[in-house]
Amino acid sequence: MTSAAVDGTVPAGRPRHLVGASLISAAGSLPTHLLPVTITAVVAGTSASPETAGLIASAMLIGQLASSIGLPLLKVTAISRLWAGAISLALLAGLVLSGSDGFFALLGGWFAVGLCCGTLLFLGTVSAAHFATPSLAFTLRLGVVLVLAGASTGLIQISGAAGSYDTYLVWFGISIAAVLAVGNLLYAPIPPVEHTTDAAAAGGFTAKMAAGLVAAYVLFVGQTGLVAYVLFSAVERGMDLSSAAWAFAACKVGSGLWLVSASRIARPGSSVFRMSVLGVLVAVGGFGMSKAAEIQYLFGFLILFQIAFNSLSAQMQGSIAATGAKVTGRWIAGTLLLGAASGPPLHGWAIGAGLEAEFVIFAVATALLPVVWRVLCRIDRPGKG
């Protein structure tokens, strides 16, 4: 890792380096995407109760937040290939530790996994922010994450690995090791390219940057909170859990493939109109999936939501990076993780308090925050605001 300077970078980021960073970052995202399956496997394969197994989520989340927020505070600006390889090995070691006897070994292993995942997510977001076209880079990164997450969920259901924690760990360890190996072969740190003419942005943190990060945080509170309970709500409305889970996995793969394709054919940058359309589609998809009573409607609204939300997220992250990649790039991962950590418990509280309808309205409204931020802060007119 480096602080003031970037060691071992190439003169300009090449596409293969971004692909490598995307794969490494995707591997760091898989434990989070597969957390419901992990908890199921722990309960099925150990003596842990569902309540106790739920502490795995807390341990991993604390580890993720510690590294994704701690690295920017330490002024780390890049992660070298050597450190990326070492952290990848540490992640695998954490998985092995979690399979040892004893509850504290289980929690300690997943805390270590969380620390490594937060660092790998930091690597992915910094690499995308430093790329010459950050909006396309973030789109590619998210697409790779979704394809791998959806494929992994489907393969676990086919193999039945969730029935035994030991079997699940072996399968999961081999899968994530393969992704990390390819990613590390392709990866190299990407030096920052400033995308703004705002003189203040070159010198340090600005109100425009802070507003963008706050908008991204609130966006993730609303949208991740909404989607976290989509399967729960579907089952409550009478749908079959297995069918809903397969629909969820298929939507991740489909939206991921769309994003990977979009990263190759879309024009660089983003526009207020494009973000406005995506915001409206996120709102429609989110509201529809929260009310769908049949599996075909749930699938339709889910895939609309997944494509639109992840496209909007990529555009938002790219726009934030455009205000000053050196400054904002290292804060994006921690901001989004904090939002993702806040949304589900807030939605859960709303359900318990009989305020689920109000939370859905809140989530729908947050879909329009990115375009409000861009208009108010004049992101299309650097040097203003």
GROMACS .gro file of C-alpha atoms in nm:
model
  385
    1MET     CA    1   0.000   0.000   0.000
    2THR     CA    2   0.110   0.356  -0.058
    3SER     CA    3   0.017   0.687   0.098
    4ALA     CA    4   0.132   0.999  -0.080
    5ALA     CA    5   0.251   0.822  -0.393
    6VAL     CA    6   0.154   0.521  -0.598
    7ASP     CA    7   0.427   0.260  -0.621
    8GLY     CA    8   0.454   0.021  -0.909
    9THR     CA    9   0.187   0.182  -1.126
   10VAL     CA   10   0.201   0.194  -1.502
   11PRO     CA   11   0.201   0.529  -1.685
   12ALA     CA   12  -0.171   0.495  -1.761
   13GLY     CA   13  -0.431   0.242  -1.654
   14ARG     CA   14  -0.491  -0.027  -1.915
   15PRO     CA   15  -0.823  -0.212  -1.957
   16ARG     CA   16  -0.673  -0.543  -1.839
   17HIS     CA   17  -0.561  -0.378  -1.515
   18LEU     CA   18  -0.917  -0.256  -1.459
   19VAL     CA   19  -1.054  -0.604  -1.536
   20GLY     CA   20  -0.810  -0.748  -1.282
   21ALA     CA   21  -0.918  -0.494  -1.021
   22SER     CA   22  -1.283  -0.570  -1.100
   23LEU     CA   23  -1.232  -0.944  -1.048
   24ILE     CA   24  -1.045  -0.889  -0.721
   25SER     CA   25  -1.315  -0.650  -0.604
   26ALA     CA   26  -1.585  -0.897  -0.710
   27ALA     CA   27  -1.419  -1.167  -0.501
   28GLY     CA   28  -1.427  -0.925  -0.209
   29SER     CA   29  -1.801  -0.875  -0.265
   30LEU     CA   30  -1.896  -1.243  -0.287
   31PRO     CA   31  -1.900  -1.313   0.090
   32THR     CA   32  -2.150  -1.029   0.135
   33HIS     CA   33  -2.372  -1.142  -0.154
   34LEU     CA   34  -2.368  -1.501  -0.026
   35LEU     CA   35  -2.422  -1.412   0.340
   36PRO     CA   36  -2.776  -1.557   0.356
   37VAL     CA   37  -2.642  -1.886   0.220
   38THR     CA   38  -2.348  -1.876   0.463
   39ILE     CA   39  -2.579  -1.836   0.762
   40THR     CA   40  -2.797  -2.121   0.635
   41ALA     CA   41  -2.490  -2.346   0.601
   42VAL     CA   42  -2.366  -2.256   0.951
   43VAL     CA   43  -2.701  -2.344   1.109
   44ALA     CA   44  -2.726  -2.668   0.906
   45GLY     CA   45  -2.367  -2.781   0.961
   46THR     CA   46  -2.287  -2.666   1.316
   47SER     CA   47  -2.459  -2.642   1.652
   48ALA     CA   48  -2.505  -2.266   1.613
   49SER     CA   49  -2.856  -2.124   1.647
   50PRO     CA   50  -2.996  -1.888   1.382
   51GLU     CA   51  -2.952  -1.596   1.623
   52THR     CA   52  -2.590  -1.689   1.692
   53ALA     CA   53  -2.517  -1.748   1.323
   54GLY     CA   54  -2.648  -1.401   1.253
   55LEU     CA   55  -2.347  -1.263   1.440
   56ILE     CA   56  -2.138  -1.370   1.139
   57ALA     CA   57  -2.293  -1.082   0.947
   58SER     CA   58  -2.199  -0.840   1.224
   59ALA     CA   59  -1.840  -0.970   1.245
   60MET     CA   60  -1.788  -0.947   0.871
   61LEU     CA   61  -1.950  -0.605   0.846
   62ILE     CA   62  -1.735  -0.464   1.127
   63GLY     CA   63  -1.426  -0.594   0.946
   64GLN     CA   64  -1.537  -0.443   0.615
   65LEU     CA   65  -1.609  -0.103   0.766
   66ALA     CA   66  -1.282  -0.103   0.962
   67SER     CA   67  -1.071  -0.146   0.649
   68SER     CA   68  -1.279   0.053   0.399
   69ILE     CA   69  -1.294   0.356   0.631
   70GLY     CA   70  -0.955   0.304   0.797
   71LEU     CA   71  -0.758   0.302   0.470
   72PRO     CA   72  -0.872   0.652   0.364
   73LEU     CA   73  -0.803   0.783   0.715
   74LEU     CA   74  -0.449   0.645   0.681
   75LYS     CA   75  -0.426   0.831   0.347
   76VAL     CA   76  -0.370   0.512   0.149
   77THR     CA   77  -0.412   0.596  -0.220
   78ALA     CA   78  -0.330   0.266  -0.391
   79ILE     CA   79  -0.269  -0.103  -0.326
   80SER     CA   80   0.030  -0.264  -0.493
   81ARG     CA   81   0.023  -0.603  -0.664
   82LEU     CA   82   0.221  -0.755  -0.378
   83TRP     CA   83  -0.027  -0.631  -0.118
   84ALA     CA   84  -0.322  -0.738  -0.332
   85GLY     CA   85  -0.182  -1.092  -0.345
   86ALA     CA   86  -0.112  -1.097   0.029
   87ILE     CA   87  -0.463  -0.977   0.115
   88SER     CA   88  -0.613  -1.236  -0.119
   89LEU     CA   89  -0.425  -1.511   0.066
   90ALA     CA   90  -0.534  -1.364   0.400
   91LEU     CA   91  -0.898  -1.381   0.288
   92LEU     CA   92  -0.861  -1.751   0.210
   93ALA     CA   93  -0.689  -1.803   0.546
   94GLY     CA   94  -0.985  -1.635   0.717
   95LEU     CA   95  -1.222  -1.882   0.550
   96VAL     CA   96  -1.007  -2.172   0.672
   97LEU     CA   97  -1.003  -2.027   1.025
   98SER     CA   98  -1.382  -2.000   1.025
   99GLY     CA   99  -1.400  -2.376   0.974
  100SER     CA  100  -1.201  -2.449   1.291
  101ASP     CA  101  -1.368  -2.577   1.607
  102GLY     CA  102  -1.516  -2.316   1.835
  103PHE     CA  103  -1.753  -2.024   1.800
  104PHE     CA  104  -1.479  -1.763   1.847
  105ALA     CA  105  -1.280  -1.917   1.562
  106LEU     CA  106  -1.593  -1.892   1.346
  107LEU     CA  107  -1.644  -1.524   1.429
  108GLY     CA  108  -1.272  -1.445   1.413
  109GLY     CA  109  -1.246  -1.605   1.071
  110TRP     CA  110  -1.536  -1.403   0.931
  111PHE     CA  111  -1.404  -1.083   1.089
  112ALA     CA  112  -1.074  -1.146   0.906
  113VAL     CA  113  -1.269  -1.215   0.586
  114GLY     CA  114  -1.449  -0.883   0.636
  115LEU     CA  115  -1.121  -0.693   0.681
  116CYS     CA  116  -0.986  -0.841   0.359
  117CYS     CA  117  -1.311  -0.787   0.167
  118GLY     CA  118  -1.322  -0.421   0.270
  119THR     CA  119  -0.967  -0.379   0.144
  120LEU     CA  120  -1.042  -0.550  -0.187
  121LEU     CA  121  -1.353  -0.336  -0.233
  122PHE     CA  122  -1.136  -0.031  -0.166
  123LEU     CA  123  -0.895  -0.156  -0.433
  124GLY     CA  124  -1.178  -0.190  -0.686
  125THR     CA  125  -1.338   0.149  -0.625
  126VAL     CA  126  -1.005   0.335  -0.621
  127SER     CA  127  -0.901   0.165  -0.947
  128ALA     CA  128  -1.232   0.260  -1.111
  129ALA     CA  129  -1.212   0.617  -0.981
  130HIS     CA  130  -0.857   0.652  -1.116
  131PHE     CA  131  -0.945   0.518  -1.462
  132ALA     CA  132  -0.969   0.759  -1.756
  133THR     CA  133  -1.347   0.703  -1.786
  134PRO     CA  134  -1.468   0.636  -1.430
  135SER     CA  135  -1.840   0.596  -1.511
  136LEU     CA  136  -1.764   0.310  -1.752
  137ALA     CA  137  -1.510   0.166  -1.509
  138PHE     CA  138  -1.763   0.155  -1.225
  139THR     CA  139  -2.018   0.000  -1.461
  140LEU     CA  140  -1.776  -0.279  -1.554
  141ARG     CA  141  -1.683  -0.341  -1.189
  142LEU     CA  142  -2.045  -0.371  -1.077
  143GLY     CA  143  -2.130  -0.592  -1.375
  144VAL     CA  144  -1.855  -0.841  -1.289
  145VAL     CA  145  -1.967  -0.844  -0.923
  146LEU     CA  146  -2.329  -0.920  -1.013
  147VAL     CA  147  -2.250  -1.192  -1.266
  148LEU     CA  148  -2.027  -1.377  -1.020
  149ALA     CA  149  -2.272  -1.330  -0.730
  150GLY     CA  150  -2.569  -1.457  -0.930
  151ALA     CA  151  -2.376  -1.750  -1.076
  152SER     CA  152  -2.245  -1.847  -0.732
  153THR     CA  153  -2.594  -1.836  -0.580
  154GLY     CA  154  -2.728  -2.059  -0.856
  155LEU     CA  155  -2.441  -2.308  -0.833
  156ILE     CA  156  -2.484  -2.338  -0.457
  157GLN     CA  157  -2.851  -2.422  -0.501
  158ILE     CA  158  -2.770  -2.680  -0.769
  159SER     CA  159  -2.490  -2.846  -0.569
  160GLY     CA  160  -2.675  -2.842  -0.237
  161ALA     CA  161  -2.357  -2.719  -0.068
  162ALA     CA  162  -2.558  -2.510   0.178
  163GLY     CA  163  -2.655  -2.827   0.364
  164SER     CA  164  -2.307  -2.866   0.518
  165TYR     CA  165  -2.081  -2.585   0.637
  166ASP     CA  166  -1.762  -2.781   0.567
  167THR     CA  167  -1.876  -2.864   0.212
  168TYR     CA  168  -1.983  -2.504   0.162
  169LEU     CA  169  -1.643  -2.373   0.275
  170VAL     CA  170  -1.457  -2.605   0.037
  171TRP     CA  171  -1.678  -2.508  -0.258
  172PHE     CA  172  -1.671  -2.140  -0.173
  173GLY     CA  173  -1.296  -2.137  -0.106
  174ILE     CA  174  -1.212  -2.298  -0.440
  175SER     CA  175  -1.446  -2.062  -0.629
  176ILE     CA  176  -1.317  -1.744  -0.469
  177ALA     CA  177  -0.954  -1.859  -0.502
  178ALA     CA  178  -1.000  -1.905  -0.878
  179VAL     CA  179  -1.145  -1.554  -0.917
  180LEU     CA  180  -0.866  -1.403  -0.705
  181ALA     CA  181  -0.596  -1.588  -0.900
  182VAL     CA  182  -0.714  -1.453  -1.237
  183GLY     CA  183  -0.769  -1.106  -1.093
  184ASN     CA  184  -0.421  -1.086  -0.943
  185LEU     CA  185  -0.263  -1.198  -1.270
  186LEU     CA  186  -0.429  -0.910  -1.457
  187TYR     CA  187  -0.416  -0.640  -1.191
  188ALA     CA  188  -0.178  -0.346  -1.160
  189PRO     CA  189  -0.238  -0.022  -0.965
  190ILE     CA  190  -0.386   0.255  -1.180
  191PRO     CA  191  -0.250   0.607  -1.122
  192PRO     CA  192  -0.513   0.878  -1.072
  193VAL     CA  193  -0.635   1.091  -1.360
  194GLU     CA  194  -0.810   1.410  -1.248
  195HIS     CA  195  -1.137   1.456  -1.437
  196THR     CA  196  -1.224   1.804  -1.309
  197THR     CA  197  -1.110   2.159  -1.377
  198ASP     CA  198  -1.229   2.269  -1.032
  199ALA     CA  199  -0.921   2.422  -0.870
  200ALA     CA  200  -1.057   2.362  -0.521
  201ALA     CA  201  -1.104   1.992  -0.595
  202ALA     CA  202  -0.737   1.955  -0.674
  203GLY     CA  203  -0.645   2.095  -0.335
  204GLY     CA  204  -0.866   1.899  -0.097
  205PHE     CA  205  -1.215   1.805   0.014
  206THR     CA  206  -1.495   2.036  -0.106
  207ALA     CA  207  -1.864   2.081  -0.024
  208LYS     CA  208  -1.947   1.939  -0.367
  209MET     CA  209  -1.760   1.616  -0.287
  210ALA     CA  210  -1.917   1.589   0.059
  211ALA     CA  211  -2.266   1.640  -0.083
  212GLY     CA  212  -2.203   1.367  -0.341
  213LEU     CA  213  -2.089   1.118  -0.078
  214VAL     CA  214  -2.389   1.200   0.145
  215ALA     CA  215  -2.625   1.154  -0.151
  216ALA     CA  216  -2.463   0.818  -0.231
  217TYR     CA  217  -2.496   0.711   0.134
  218VAL     CA  218  -2.868   0.796   0.151
  219LEU     CA  219  -2.926   0.630  -0.189
  220PHE     CA  220  -2.776   0.307  -0.058
  221VAL     CA  221  -2.971   0.327   0.269
  222GLY     CA  222  -3.295   0.336   0.072
  223GLN     CA  223  -3.221   0.089  -0.205
  224THR     CA  224  -3.026  -0.179  -0.013
  225GLY     CA  225  -3.280  -0.156   0.268
  226LEU     CA  226  -3.559  -0.217   0.019
  227VAL     CA  227  -3.395  -0.507  -0.166
  228ALA     CA  228  -3.276  -0.678   0.156
  229TYR     CA  229  -3.634  -0.772   0.240
  230VAL     CA  230  -3.759  -0.842  -0.111
  231LEU     CA  231  -3.755  -1.222  -0.064
  232PHE     CA  232  -3.903  -1.194   0.285
  233SER     CA  233  -4.184  -0.973   0.156
  234ALA     CA  234  -4.245  -1.203  -0.143
  235VAL     CA  235  -4.284  -1.506   0.084
  236GLU     CA  236  -4.513  -1.303   0.312
  237ARG     CA  237  -4.731  -1.237   0.007
  238GLY     CA  238  -4.755  -1.612  -0.059
  239MET     CA  239  -4.472  -1.681  -0.307
  240ASP     CA  240  -4.257  -1.994  -0.298
  241LEU     CA  241  -3.916  -1.920  -0.142
  242SER     CA  242  -3.720  -2.140  -0.385
  243SER     CA  243  -3.881  -1.978  -0.690
  244ALA     CA  244  -3.820  -1.630  -0.551
  245ALA     CA  245  -3.455  -1.716  -0.474
  246TRP     CA  246  -3.399  -1.845  -0.828
  247ALA     CA  247  -3.556  -1.528  -0.967
  248PHE     CA  248  -3.322  -1.324  -0.749
  249ALA     CA  249  -3.014  -1.515  -0.872
  250ALA     CA  250  -3.122  -1.491  -1.237
  251CYS     CA  251  -3.174  -1.116  -1.202
  252LYS     CA  252  -2.822  -1.069  -1.067
  253VAL     CA  253  -2.669  -1.259  -1.359
  254GLY     CA  254  -2.889  -1.084  -1.615
  255SER     CA  255  -2.824  -0.735  -1.482
  256GLY     CA  256  -2.453  -0.811  -1.447
  257LEU     CA  257  -2.426  -0.920  -1.810
  258TRP     CA  258  -2.613  -0.605  -1.912
  259LEU     CA  259  -2.369  -0.386  -1.719
  260VAL     CA  260  -2.063  -0.563  -1.859
  261SER     CA  261  -2.202  -0.511  -2.210
  262ALA     CA  262  -2.291  -0.149  -2.134
  263SER     CA  263  -1.936  -0.080  -2.018
  264ARG     CA  264  -1.813  -0.170  -2.367
  265ILE     CA  265  -2.071   0.014  -2.578
  266ALA     CA  266  -2.180   0.312  -2.368
  267ARG     CA  267  -2.041   0.660  -2.420
  268PRO     CA  268  -1.796   0.787  -2.159
  269GLY     CA  269  -1.931   1.000  -1.879
  270SER     CA  270  -2.292   1.051  -1.780
  271SER     CA  271  -2.560   1.313  -1.823
  272VAL     CA  272  -2.835   1.459  -1.608
  273PHE     CA  273  -3.094   1.316  -1.849
  274ARG     CA  274  -2.944   0.966  -1.829
  275MET     CA  275  -2.933   0.975  -1.450
  276SER     CA  276  -3.291   1.109  -1.439
  277VAL     CA  277  -3.418   0.819  -1.651
  278LEU     CA  278  -3.228   0.568  -1.437
  279GLY     CA  279  -3.363   0.725  -1.118
  280VAL     CA  280  -3.721   0.694  -1.241
  281LEU     CA  281  -3.662   0.330  -1.345
  282VAL     CA  282  -3.513   0.251  -1.003
  283ALA     CA  283  -3.818   0.404  -0.836
  284VAL     CA  284  -4.060   0.209  -1.058
  285GLY     CA  285  -3.868  -0.119  -1.015
  286GLY     CA  286  -3.834  -0.078  -0.639
  287PHE     CA  287  -4.202   0.006  -0.587
  288GLY     CA  288  -4.312  -0.274  -0.820
  289MET     CA  289  -4.103  -0.548  -0.659
  290SER     CA  290  -4.225  -0.443  -0.314
  291LYS     CA  291  -4.586  -0.496  -0.425
  292ALA     CA  292  -4.559  -0.785  -0.678
  293ALA     CA  293  -4.788  -1.075  -0.588
  294GLU     CA  294  -4.684  -1.321  -0.864
  295ILE     CA  295  -4.341  -1.460  -0.951
  296GLN     CA  296  -4.338  -1.332  -1.311
  297TYR     CA  297  -4.407  -0.977  -1.196
  298LEU     CA  298  -4.148  -1.006  -0.920
  299PHE     CA  299  -3.889  -1.122  -1.176
  300GLY     CA  300  -3.974  -0.839  -1.415
  301PHE     CA  301  -3.955  -0.565  -1.153
  302LEU     CA  302  -3.645  -0.722  -0.995
  303ILE     CA  303  -3.444  -0.727  -1.315
  304LEU     CA  304  -3.558  -0.372  -1.396
  305PHE     CA  305  -3.447  -0.263  -1.049
  306GLN     CA  306  -3.113  -0.448  -1.061
  307ILE     CA  307  -3.017  -0.306  -1.401
  308ALA     CA  308  -3.135   0.047  -1.326
  309PHE     CA  309  -3.000   0.069  -0.971
  310ASN     CA  310  -2.657  -0.068  -1.051
  311SER     CA  311  -2.634   0.152  -1.361
  312LEU     CA  312  -2.736   0.453  -1.151
  313SER     CA  313  -2.486   0.355  -0.881
  314ALA     CA  314  -2.207   0.330  -1.138
  315GLN     CA  315  -2.299   0.670  -1.286
  316MET     CA  316  -2.315   0.823  -0.938
  317GLN     CA  317  -1.978   0.684  -0.834
  318GLY     CA  318  -1.823   0.801  -1.160
  319SER     CA  319  -1.965   1.150  -1.111
  320ILE     CA  320  -1.832   1.165  -0.755
  321ALA     CA  321  -1.490   1.056  -0.880
  322ALA     CA  322  -1.508   1.329  -1.144
  323THR     CA  323  -1.512   1.594  -0.870
  324GLY     CA  324  -1.159   1.487  -0.773
  325ALA     CA  325  -1.045   1.126  -0.806
  326LYS     CA  326  -0.749   1.160  -0.569
  327VAL     CA  327  -0.971   1.279  -0.286
  328THR     CA  328  -1.307   1.107  -0.336
  329GLY     CA  329  -1.192   0.775  -0.485
  330ARG     CA  330  -1.070   0.633  -0.157
  331TRP     CA  331  -1.390   0.729   0.032
  332ILE     CA  332  -1.645   0.576  -0.203
  333ALA     CA  333  -1.622   0.215  -0.081
  334GLY     CA  334  -1.662   0.307   0.287
  335THR     CA  335  -1.954   0.538   0.213
  336LEU     CA  336  -2.145   0.273   0.018
  337LEU     CA  337  -2.073   0.002   0.276
  338LEU     CA  338  -2.200   0.228   0.553
  339GLY     CA  339  -2.517   0.294   0.356
  340ALA     CA  340  -2.564  -0.076   0.283
  341ALA     CA  341  -2.516  -0.149   0.654
  342SER     CA  342  -2.774   0.111   0.759
  343GLY     CA  343  -3.053   0.026   0.514
  344PRO     CA  344  -3.157  -0.330   0.613
  345PRO     CA  345  -3.188  -0.264   0.990
  346LEU     CA  346  -3.380   0.057   0.918
  347HIS     CA  347  -3.622  -0.133   0.694
  348GLY     CA  348  -3.648  -0.410   0.954
  349TRP     CA  349  -3.734  -0.153   1.220
  350ALA     CA  350  -3.992   0.002   0.987
  351ILE     CA  351  -4.159  -0.338   0.935
  352GLY     CA  352  -4.172  -0.398   1.310
  353ALA     CA  353  -4.316  -0.051   1.369
  354GLY     CA  354  -4.581  -0.090   1.101
  355LEU     CA  355  -4.412   0.170   0.879
  356GLU     CA  356  -4.315  -0.047   0.582
  357ALA     CA  357  -4.520   0.162   0.338
  358GLU     CA  358  -4.342   0.475   0.458
  359PHE     CA  359  -4.002   0.311   0.408
  360VAL     CA  360  -4.095   0.215   0.051
  361ILE     CA  361  -4.187   0.579  -0.018
  362PHE     CA  362  -3.854   0.688   0.132
  363ALA     CA  363  -3.664   0.438  -0.085
  364VAL     CA  364  -3.847   0.552  -0.398
  365ALA     CA  365  -3.760   0.914  -0.319
  366THR     CA  366  -3.389   0.839  -0.265
  367ALA     CA  367  -3.366   0.708  -0.623
  368LEU     CA  368  -3.382   1.070  -0.742
  369LEU     CA  369  -3.106   1.200  -0.512
  370PRO     CA  370  -2.817   1.152  -0.759
  371VAL     CA  371  -2.973   1.375  -1.023
  372VAL     CA  372  -3.071   1.635  -0.758
  373TRP     CA  373  -2.707   1.643  -0.644
  374ARG     CA  374  -2.579   1.684  -0.999
  375VAL     CA  375  -2.820   1.967  -1.077
  376LEU     CA  376  -2.771   2.158  -0.751
  377CYS     CA  377  -2.391   2.121  -0.752
  378ARG     CA  378  -2.361   2.180  -1.126
  379ILE     CA  379  -2.147   1.872  -1.183
  380ASP     CA  380  -2.170   1.925  -1.560
  381ARG     CA  381  -2.011   2.269  -1.518
  382PRO     CA  382  -1.682   2.221  -1.331
  383GLY     CA  383  -1.563   2.526  -1.152
  384LYS     CA  384  -1.916   2.624  -1.048
  385GLY     CA  385  -2.046   2.549  -0.699
   0.00000   0.00000   0.00000
